[in-house]
Coordinates of C-alpha atoms and ligand atoms in Angstrom, one line a residue:
M19 CA -13.2 5.4 -29.6
R20 CA -12.3 7.0 -26.3
F21 CA -11.3 3.6 -24.8
A22 CA -9.0 3.0 -27.8
F23 CA -7.4 6.3 -27.3
L24 CA -6.7 5.9 -23.6
V25 CA -5.1 2.5 -24.2
G26 CA -2.8 4.1 -26.8
F27 CA -2.0 6.9 -24.3
I28 CA -1.1 4.5 -21.5
S29 CA 1.2 2.4 -23.6
T30 CA 3.0 5.4 -24.9
C31 CA 3.6 6.7 -21.4
V32 CA 5.0 3.3 -20.3
A33 CA 7.2 3.1 -23.4
I34 CA 8.9 6.5 -22.9
G35 CA 8.8 6.6 -19.1
T36 CA 6.6 9.6 -18.7
C37 CA 3.8 8.1 -16.7
P38 CA 2.6 10.2 -13.8
N39 CA 4.1 8.8 -10.6
A40 CA 2.2 7.0 -8.0
T41 CA 1.7 10.0 -5.7
D42 CA 0.3 12.1 -8.6
Q43 CA -3.5 12.6 -8.8
P44 CA -4.9 11.1 -11.9
T45 CA -5.5 13.8 -14.5
N46 CA -9.1 15.0 -14.8
Y47 CA -9.7 15.2 -18.5
D48 CA -13.3 16.5 -17.9
N49 CA -12.1 20.0 -17.0
L50 CA -9.7 21.8 -19.3
T51 CA -8.2 25.1 -18.1
V52 CA -6.6 27.1 -20.9
A53 CA -4.2 30.1 -20.4
V54 CA -3.6 32.5 -23.3
V55 CA -0.4 34.6 -23.1
R56 CA -0.9 38.4 -23.6
A57 CA 2.4 39.6 -22.2
P58 CA 5.1 40.6 -24.8
P59 CA 8.3 38.6 -25.5
A60 CA 11.6 40.0 -24.4
N61 CA 12.8 43.2 -26.1
W62 CA 9.5 44.1 -27.8
P63 CA 8.7 47.8 -28.1
L64 CA 5.7 49.0 -26.0
P65 CA 3.0 50.1 -26.0
V66 CA 1.4 47.5 -28.3
M67 CA 1.3 49.7 -31.4
N68 CA 4.8 51.1 -31.1
K69 CA 6.8 49.9 -34.1
N70 CA 10.0 51.7 -33.4
W71 CA 12.8 49.1 -33.4
T72 CA 15.7 51.5 -33.3
G73 CA 18.4 50.1 -31.1
I74 CA 16.4 47.0 -30.2
D75 CA 17.7 43.4 -30.8
F76 CA 15.6 40.3 -30.7
D77 CA 16.5 37.9 -27.8
L78 CA 15.4 34.3 -28.2
N79 CA 17.1 33.1 -25.0
A80 CA 15.5 35.8 -22.8
T81 CA 12.2 35.1 -24.5
V82 CA 12.4 31.4 -23.8
S83 CA 13.2 32.2 -20.2
K84 CA 10.2 34.5 -20.0
A85 CA 8.1 31.7 -21.6
V86 CA 9.3 29.2 -19.0
H87 CA 8.2 31.5 -16.2
L88 CA 4.8 32.0 -17.8
I89 CA 4.3 28.3 -18.2
E90 CA 5.2 27.8 -14.5
E91 CA 2.8 30.5 -13.5
A92 CA 0.0 29.2 -15.7
A93 CA 0.4 25.6 -14.4
G94 CA 0.5 26.9 -10.8
N95 CA -2.9 28.5 -11.5
G96 CA -4.3 25.2 -12.8
A97 CA -3.8 25.6 -16.5
N98 CA -3.6 22.4 -18.7
L99 CA -2.8 24.3 -21.9
V100 CA -0.8 27.4 -22.5
I101 CA -1.1 29.3 -25.8
F102 CA 1.4 31.8 -27.1
P103 CA 0.8 34.6 -29.7
E104 CA 2.0 34.3 -33.3
L105 CA 5.8 34.6 -33.7
W106 CA 6.1 35.2 -30.0
F107 CA 9.5 33.5 -30.3
P108 CA 11.5 35.7 -30.8
G109 CA 8.8 38.4 -31.3
Y110 CA 6.5 39.6 -34.1
P111 CA 8.6 42.2 -35.9
K112 CA 5.7 44.6 -36.1
G113 CA 6.2 47.2 -38.8
I114 CA 9.3 45.4 -40.1
A115 CA 7.2 42.8 -41.9
D116 CA 5.5 45.5 -43.8
N117 CA 8.9 46.6 -45.1
V118 CA 10.4 44.4 -47.8
T119 CA 13.9 45.3 -46.7
M120 CA 13.5 44.4 -43.0
A121 CA 16.1 47.1 -42.7
S122 CA 19.0 46.2 -40.5
H123 CA 17.2 43.5 -38.5
V124 CA 17.0 40.5 -40.8
A125 CA 20.2 38.8 -39.7
N126 CA 19.3 39.3 -36.1
Y127 CA 15.8 37.9 -36.6
I128 CA 17.1 34.8 -38.4
D129 CA 19.7 34.2 -35.7
N130 CA 16.9 34.4 -33.1
S131 CA 14.5 32.1 -35.0
L132 CA 13.8 28.8 -33.2
V133 CA 15.4 25.5 -34.4
L134 CA 13.7 22.2 -33.5
N135 CA 15.6 20.2 -30.9
S136 CA 17.9 23.2 -30.2
P137 CA 18.8 24.0 -26.5
Q138 CA 16.0 26.7 -26.6
W139 CA 13.5 24.2 -28.0
N140 CA 14.4 21.6 -25.4
R141 CA 13.9 24.2 -22.6
L142 CA 10.3 24.7 -23.8
T143 CA 9.5 21.0 -24.1
S144 CA 11.1 20.4 -20.7
A145 CA 8.9 23.1 -19.2
A146 CA 5.8 21.5 -20.7
K147 CA 6.8 18.2 -19.2
S148 CA 7.9 19.4 -15.8
N149 CA 4.8 21.5 -15.4
N150 CA 2.5 18.8 -16.8
V151 CA 0.9 21.2 -19.3
Y152 CA 0.3 21.2 -23.1
I153 CA 1.8 24.2 -24.8
V154 CA 1.3 25.8 -28.2
P155 CA 4.3 28.1 -29.0
G156 CA 3.9 30.5 -31.9
F157 CA 7.4 30.9 -33.4
S158 CA 9.6 31.8 -36.3
H159 CA 10.9 28.3 -37.2
R160 CA 14.4 28.1 -38.8
D161 CA 14.7 25.0 -40.9
G162 CA 17.8 25.1 -43.1
N163 CA 17.6 27.8 -45.7
H164 CA 14.0 28.9 -44.8
I165 CA 12.1 30.4 -41.9
F166 CA 8.4 29.6 -41.4
M167 CA 5.6 31.1 -39.2
A168 CA 5.0 28.0 -37.1
Q169 CA 2.7 26.7 -34.4
A170 CA 3.4 23.5 -32.5
L171 CA 1.4 21.4 -30.1
I172 CA 3.7 20.0 -27.4
S173 CA 2.1 17.5 -25.0
S174 CA 2.3 17.5 -21.2
A175 CA 4.9 14.8 -21.6
G176 CA 7.1 17.1 -23.6
E177 CA 6.4 15.4 -26.9
L178 CA 6.0 17.2 -30.2
L179 CA 2.5 16.1 -31.3
Y180 CA 2.1 18.5 -34.2
L181 CA 4.1 21.1 -36.1
R182 CA 2.5 23.4 -38.7
H183 CA 3.6 26.3 -40.8
K184 CA 1.3 29.2 -41.7
L185 CA 0.0 28.1 -45.1
R186 CA 0.1 31.6 -46.7
P187 CA 1.9 34.3 -44.7
S188 CA 0.0 37.6 -44.9
G189 CA 1.0 40.7 -46.9
G190 CA 4.6 41.7 -46.2
E191 CA 5.2 38.6 -44.2
R192 CA 5.4 36.8 -47.6
T193 CA 8.7 38.5 -48.3
I194 CA 10.3 36.9 -45.3
W195 CA 8.7 33.6 -44.3
S196 CA 8.1 30.7 -46.7
D197 CA 4.7 29.1 -47.2
G198 CA 3.5 26.0 -45.3
T199 CA 1.8 23.1 -47.0
I200 CA -1.8 21.9 -47.2
N201 CA -1.1 18.6 -45.4
E202 CA -0.4 20.6 -42.2
L203 CA -4.0 21.5 -41.7
K204 CA -4.7 18.9 -39.1
V205 CA -6.9 18.7 -36.0
I206 CA -5.3 16.8 -33.2
A207 CA -7.1 14.4 -30.9
T208 CA -6.2 14.9 -27.2
P209 CA -7.8 13.4 -24.0
Y210 CA -9.5 16.8 -23.7
G211 CA -11.0 16.8 -27.2
R212 CA -10.0 17.8 -30.7
W213 CA -7.8 20.8 -31.0
G214 CA -7.2 22.8 -34.2
L215 CA -4.6 25.6 -34.7
L216 CA -4.5 28.6 -37.0
E217 CA -2.7 31.9 -37.1
C218 CA -3.9 35.4 -37.6
W219 CA -5.3 36.1 -41.1
E220 CA -5.5 32.4 -41.8
H221 CA -8.9 32.8 -40.1
F222 CA -10.1 34.8 -43.1
H223 CA -9.2 32.3 -45.8
P224 CA -11.5 29.3 -46.7
A225 CA -8.4 27.4 -48.0
M226 CA -7.3 27.3 -44.3
T227 CA -10.6 27.4 -42.4
F228 CA -12.6 24.9 -44.3
N229 CA -10.3 21.9 -44.0
V230 CA -9.7 22.6 -40.3
Q231 CA -13.4 23.1 -39.5
A232 CA -14.3 19.9 -41.4
Q233 CA -12.3 18.0 -38.8
A234 CA -14.8 18.8 -35.9
E235 CA -12.7 20.8 -33.4
T236 CA -13.9 21.0 -29.9
L237 CA -11.4 23.8 -29.1
H238 CA -9.9 26.2 -31.6
I239 CA -6.5 27.6 -30.8
A240 CA -5.8 31.0 -32.4
S241 CA -2.5 32.8 -32.3
W242 CA -2.5 36.5 -33.4
P243 CA 0.6 38.6 -33.1
H244 CA -0.7 41.7 -31.2
I245 CA -4.1 43.2 -30.9
P246 CA -4.8 46.8 -29.8
D247 CA -8.0 47.8 -28.1
F248 CA -11.1 48.7 -30.1
N249 CA -11.3 52.2 -31.6
D250 CA -7.5 52.6 -31.6
P251 CA -6.8 55.3 -34.2
S252 CA -3.2 54.1 -34.8
A253 CA -4.4 50.7 -36.1
A254 CA -5.1 50.2 -39.8
G255 CA -8.1 48.0 -40.5
W256 CA -6.0 44.8 -41.0
E257 CA -4.4 45.2 -37.6
S258 CA -7.5 46.4 -35.7
A259 CA -9.3 44.6 -32.9
E260 CA -12.5 45.2 -34.8
V261 CA -11.5 43.2 -37.9
N262 CA -9.5 40.5 -36.3
V263 CA -11.9 39.8 -33.5
A264 CA -14.7 39.6 -36.1
A265 CA -12.9 36.8 -37.9
A266 CA -12.5 34.9 -34.6
R267 CA -16.2 35.3 -33.8
V268 CA -17.2 34.1 -37.3
Y269 CA -14.8 31.2 -36.9
A270 CA -16.3 30.1 -33.5
A271 CA -19.9 30.4 -34.8
N272 CA -19.0 28.5 -38.0
S273 CA -17.0 25.7 -36.4
G274 CA -19.1 25.3 -33.3
A275 CA -15.9 25.4 -31.2
P276 CA -14.9 28.0 -28.6
V277 CA -11.9 30.0 -29.6
A278 CA -8.9 30.8 -27.4
F279 CA -7.4 34.0 -28.8
A280 CA -3.8 34.6 -27.8
A281 CA -2.1 37.9 -28.7
V282 CA 0.1 40.5 -27.1
G283 CA -2.3 43.1 -25.8
N284 CA -6.1 42.5 -26.2
V285 CA -7.0 38.9 -25.7
R286 CA -10.2 36.9 -25.2
F287 CA -12.0 33.6 -25.1
I288 CA -15.0 33.4 -27.4
N289 CA -17.7 30.8 -27.0
S290 CA -19.2 28.6 -29.7
D291 CA -21.9 31.2 -30.4
G292 CA -19.2 33.8 -31.2
L293 CA -19.7 35.8 -28.0
D294 CA -17.0 36.8 -25.5
I295 CA -16.5 34.6 -22.4
V296 CA -13.7 36.8 -21.0
V297 CA -11.8 39.8 -22.4
V298 CA -8.7 41.6 -21.2
N299 CA -7.9 44.9 -22.9
A300 CA -4.5 45.9 -24.3
A301 CA -4.4 48.8 -21.8
E302 CA -4.3 46.4 -18.8
S303 CA -0.9 46.0 -17.2
F304 CA 1.2 43.1 -18.5
D305 CA 2.9 42.6 -15.2
E306 CA -0.4 42.2 -13.3
T307 CA -2.1 40.2 -16.0
P308 CA 0.4 38.3 -18.2
L309 CA -2.0 35.4 -18.8
V310 CA -5.8 35.1 -19.1
Y311 CA -7.6 31.9 -18.2
S312 CA -10.8 30.1 -19.0
S313 CA -12.0 26.6 -18.0
F314 CA -14.1 24.3 -20.2
N315 CA -16.2 21.3 -19.4
T316 CA -14.6 18.7 -21.7
T317 CA -16.6 15.6 -20.5
G318 CA -17.0 13.2 -23.4
L319 CA -15.2 15.4 -25.9
A320 CA -12.3 13.0 -26.4
A321 CA -14.8 10.7 -28.1
T322 CA -16.1 13.3 -30.5
I323 CA -16.5 11.9 -34.0
P324 CA -13.8 13.7 -36.1
Y325 CA -16.0 14.8 -39.0
T326 CA -19.6 15.2 -40.2
T327 CA -21.0 14.2 -43.5
D328 CA -23.9 16.4 -43.0
G329 CA -22.7 19.9 -42.1
E330 CA -21.5 23.3 -43.3
Q331 CA -17.9 21.9 -43.7
S332 CA -18.5 18.5 -45.3
W333 CA -17.5 16.7 -48.5
G334 CA -20.9 17.5 -50.0
I335 CA -20.5 21.3 -49.4
L336 CA -17.0 21.0 -51.0
Q337 CA -18.6 19.5 -54.1
Q338 CA -21.2 22.3 -54.1
L339 CA -18.5 24.9 -54.0
R340 CA -16.9 23.4 -57.1
A341 CA -20.2 22.9 -58.9
G342 CA -21.4 26.3 -58.2
F343 CA -18.2 28.1 -59.2
P344 CA -19.2 30.8 -61.8
S345 CA -18.8 29.2 -65.2
Y346 CA -17.5 32.3 -66.9
I347 CA -14.3 32.4 -64.8
P348 CA -11.5 30.4 -66.6
R349 CA -10.4 27.2 -65.0
V350 CA -6.9 28.5 -64.5
V351 CA -4.6 28.1 -61.4
G352 CA -3.0 31.5 -61.1
D353 CA 0.3 32.3 -59.3
F354 CA -1.5 33.0 -56.0
V355 CA -1.6 29.4 -55.0
R356 CA 2.0 28.6 -56.1
R357 CA 4.1 27.8 -53.0
N358 CA 6.3 30.7 -52.1
M359 CA 9.7 29.9 -50.8
I360 CA 12.1 32.6 -49.6
G361 CA 15.8 31.6 -49.1
V362 CA 17.4 32.8 -45.9
E363 CA 20.6 33.3 -47.9
D364 CA 18.7 35.6 -50.3
L365 CA 17.2 37.5 -47.4
L366 CA 20.7 38.0 -45.9
A367 CA 22.2 39.0 -49.2
A368 CA 19.4 41.7 -49.7
A369 CA 19.7 43.1 -46.2
Ligands
NAG682 C1 6.0 12.4 -7.7 O1 4.9 13.4 -7.6 C2 5.0 14.2 -6.4 C3 3.8 15.0 -6.2 O2 3.6 15.7 -7.4 C4 6.3 15.0 -6.4 O3 6.5 15.7 -5.2 C5 7.5 14.1 -6.6 O4 8.7 14.8 -6.8 C6 7.3 13.2 -7.8 N1 8.4 12.2 -7.9 C7 9.1 11.9 -9.0 C8 10.1 10.9 -8.9 O5 8.8 12.5 -10.1
NAG683 C1 12.7 55.5 -32.1 O1 13.5 55.2 -31.0 C2 14.8 55.8 -30.9 C3 15.6 55.2 -29.8 O2 14.9 55.2 -28.6 C4 14.6 57.3 -30.8 O3 15.8 58.0 -30.8 C5 13.7 57.8 -31.9 O4 13.4 59.2 -31.8 C6 12.5 57.0 -32.0 N1 11.8 57.4 -33.3 C7 10.5 57.8 -33.3 C8 9.9 58.1 -34.6 O5 9.8 57.9 -32.3
NAG684 C1 21.5 31.2 -25.9 O1 21.4 30.0 -25.1 C2 22.2 28.9 -25.7 C3 21.9 27.6 -24.9 O2 21.5 27.9 -23.6 C4 23.7 29.3 -25.7 O3 24.4 28.2 -26.2 C5 23.8 30.6 -26.5 O4 25.2 31.0 -26.4 C6 22.9 31.7 -26.0 N1 23.0 32.8 -26.9 C7 23.2 34.0 -26.6 C8 23.2 35.0 -27.7 O5 23.4 34.3 -25.4
NAG685 C1 -11.7 23.4 -13.5 O1 -10.4 23.7 -13.1 C2 -10.1 25.0 -12.7 C3 -8.6 25.2 -12.5 O2 -8.1 24.3 -11.7 C4 -10.9 25.3 -11.4 O3 -10.7 26.6 -11.1 C5 -12.4 25.1 -11.7 O4 -13.1 25.2 -10.5 C6 -12.6 23.7 -12.3 N1 -14.0 23.5 -12.7 C7 -14.8 22.5 -12.2 C8 -16.2 22.5 -12.7 O5 -14.3 21.6 -11.5
NAG686 C1 11.5 50.4 -45.4 O1 12.5 50.9 -44.4 C2 13.4 51.8 -44.9 C3 14.4 52.1 -43.8 O2 13.8 52.4 -42.6 C4 12.7 53.0 -45.4 O3 13.6 53.9 -46.0 C5 11.7 52.6 -46.5 O4 10.9 53.7 -46.9 C6 10.7 51.5 -46.0 N1 9.9 51.0 -47.1 C7 8.6 50.7 -46.9 C8 7.9 50.1 -48.1 O5 8.0 50.9 -45.9
NAG687 C1 -20.1 18.6 -17.8 O1 -20.8 18.1 -19.0 C2 -21.4 16.9 -18.8 C3 -21.9 16.4 -20.2 O2 -22.6 17.4 -20.8 C4 -22.5 17.0 -17.7 O3 -23.1 15.7 -17.5 C5 -21.9 17.5 -16.5 O4 -22.9 17.8 -15.5 C6 -21.1 18.8 -16.7 N1 -20.3 19.1 -15.5 C7 -20.3 20.3 -14.9 C8 -19.5 20.4 -13.7 O5 -21.0 21.2 -15.3

């Protein structure tokens, strides 16, 4: 299994001319160093819970420049993978997403959403390649007449390995971003192990967690938008550290994979028992600590079998969920699972 993967890897690198050069040290896939971003994007109101956007414009170009600096800094400190918070490109519109009108910012937000293969996109993939790191940007993805809440996995050769859209944006997000699709719930095999990606409140929903956990992650990559410190009186339950970190702990314990938790503000790494490995609070300076690191012993993980037939997230359990579903509830598919698509033209017309 591992041998087969390495053969595929080498031939890909020959084919597209991205092989490490002769003077480079061979990569050690037994030690994975992960960096999570906690610094804010460009033009993002501070402190973390400040939602006053008066007079502030989103700036994708400046945010991409900031990202490139962070990628360089992380790589310089030995990182192999850099994870960005949810919608970091061009910035989570905190407060605005709760407001169905998006007030006067909707056109500016759509203009600053990221388009695949655009100059801004290419700057990110080039930064991954030139710094020899995998990156996971969290971004507002503009695709024709829709925007999506996206995560991508870009390899250290600058290749797009995986693109996904948040399956069901949360609350007011649903009035702006369109839904993803269920075939985007994939775990990706890398030479360091099997990586799964989810965003924010996806960690609460079995429709998103079950199918990812069934694919035997060895590292879970979690992008939250922003997280305050514990006991922050300005945070409602849904945006509190208490509630969101609880979901990440449950995810880790349930999947058996450590969780790398990126967010603007309070970030952490959580081990596979659900306990903290390292925490940096929202109150810490972003200039002094823009990134937080943790290293993992990944020896042998590339060869991990990608599923179990005998665990908590298996085909048998799925059948049990169906069979045990209360018989008095009508077998009716309600509107909740209908794919929700919001046209950019309609958003602009309503703004
Ligand atoms: C090869 O790798 C060395 C060491 O990392 C670097 O200094 C050099 O610029 C690289 N050469 C090419 C052609 O990429
Ligand atoms: C929001 O920011 C604007 C511009 O800085 C300021 O004039 C206004 O007083 C702020 N509003 C609140 C509620 O703090
Ligand atoms: C952003 O950068 C792109 C490519 O570098 C450039 O074409 C564009 O004009 C820039 N946009 C703004 C608003 O500066
Ligand atoms: C793993 O890599 C990190 C970053 O380069 C380094 O600090 C750490 O010592 C390494 N761990 C081991 C066990 O080699
Ligand atoms: C949305 O924002 C507008 C303009 O700031 C405000 O008047 C309105 O009350 C807000 N609506 C909600 C639901 O927050
Ligand atoms: C990494 O894990 C492997 C497999 O469990 C073990 O043999 C090895 O000693 C570990 N390496 C370090 C540096 O802890």
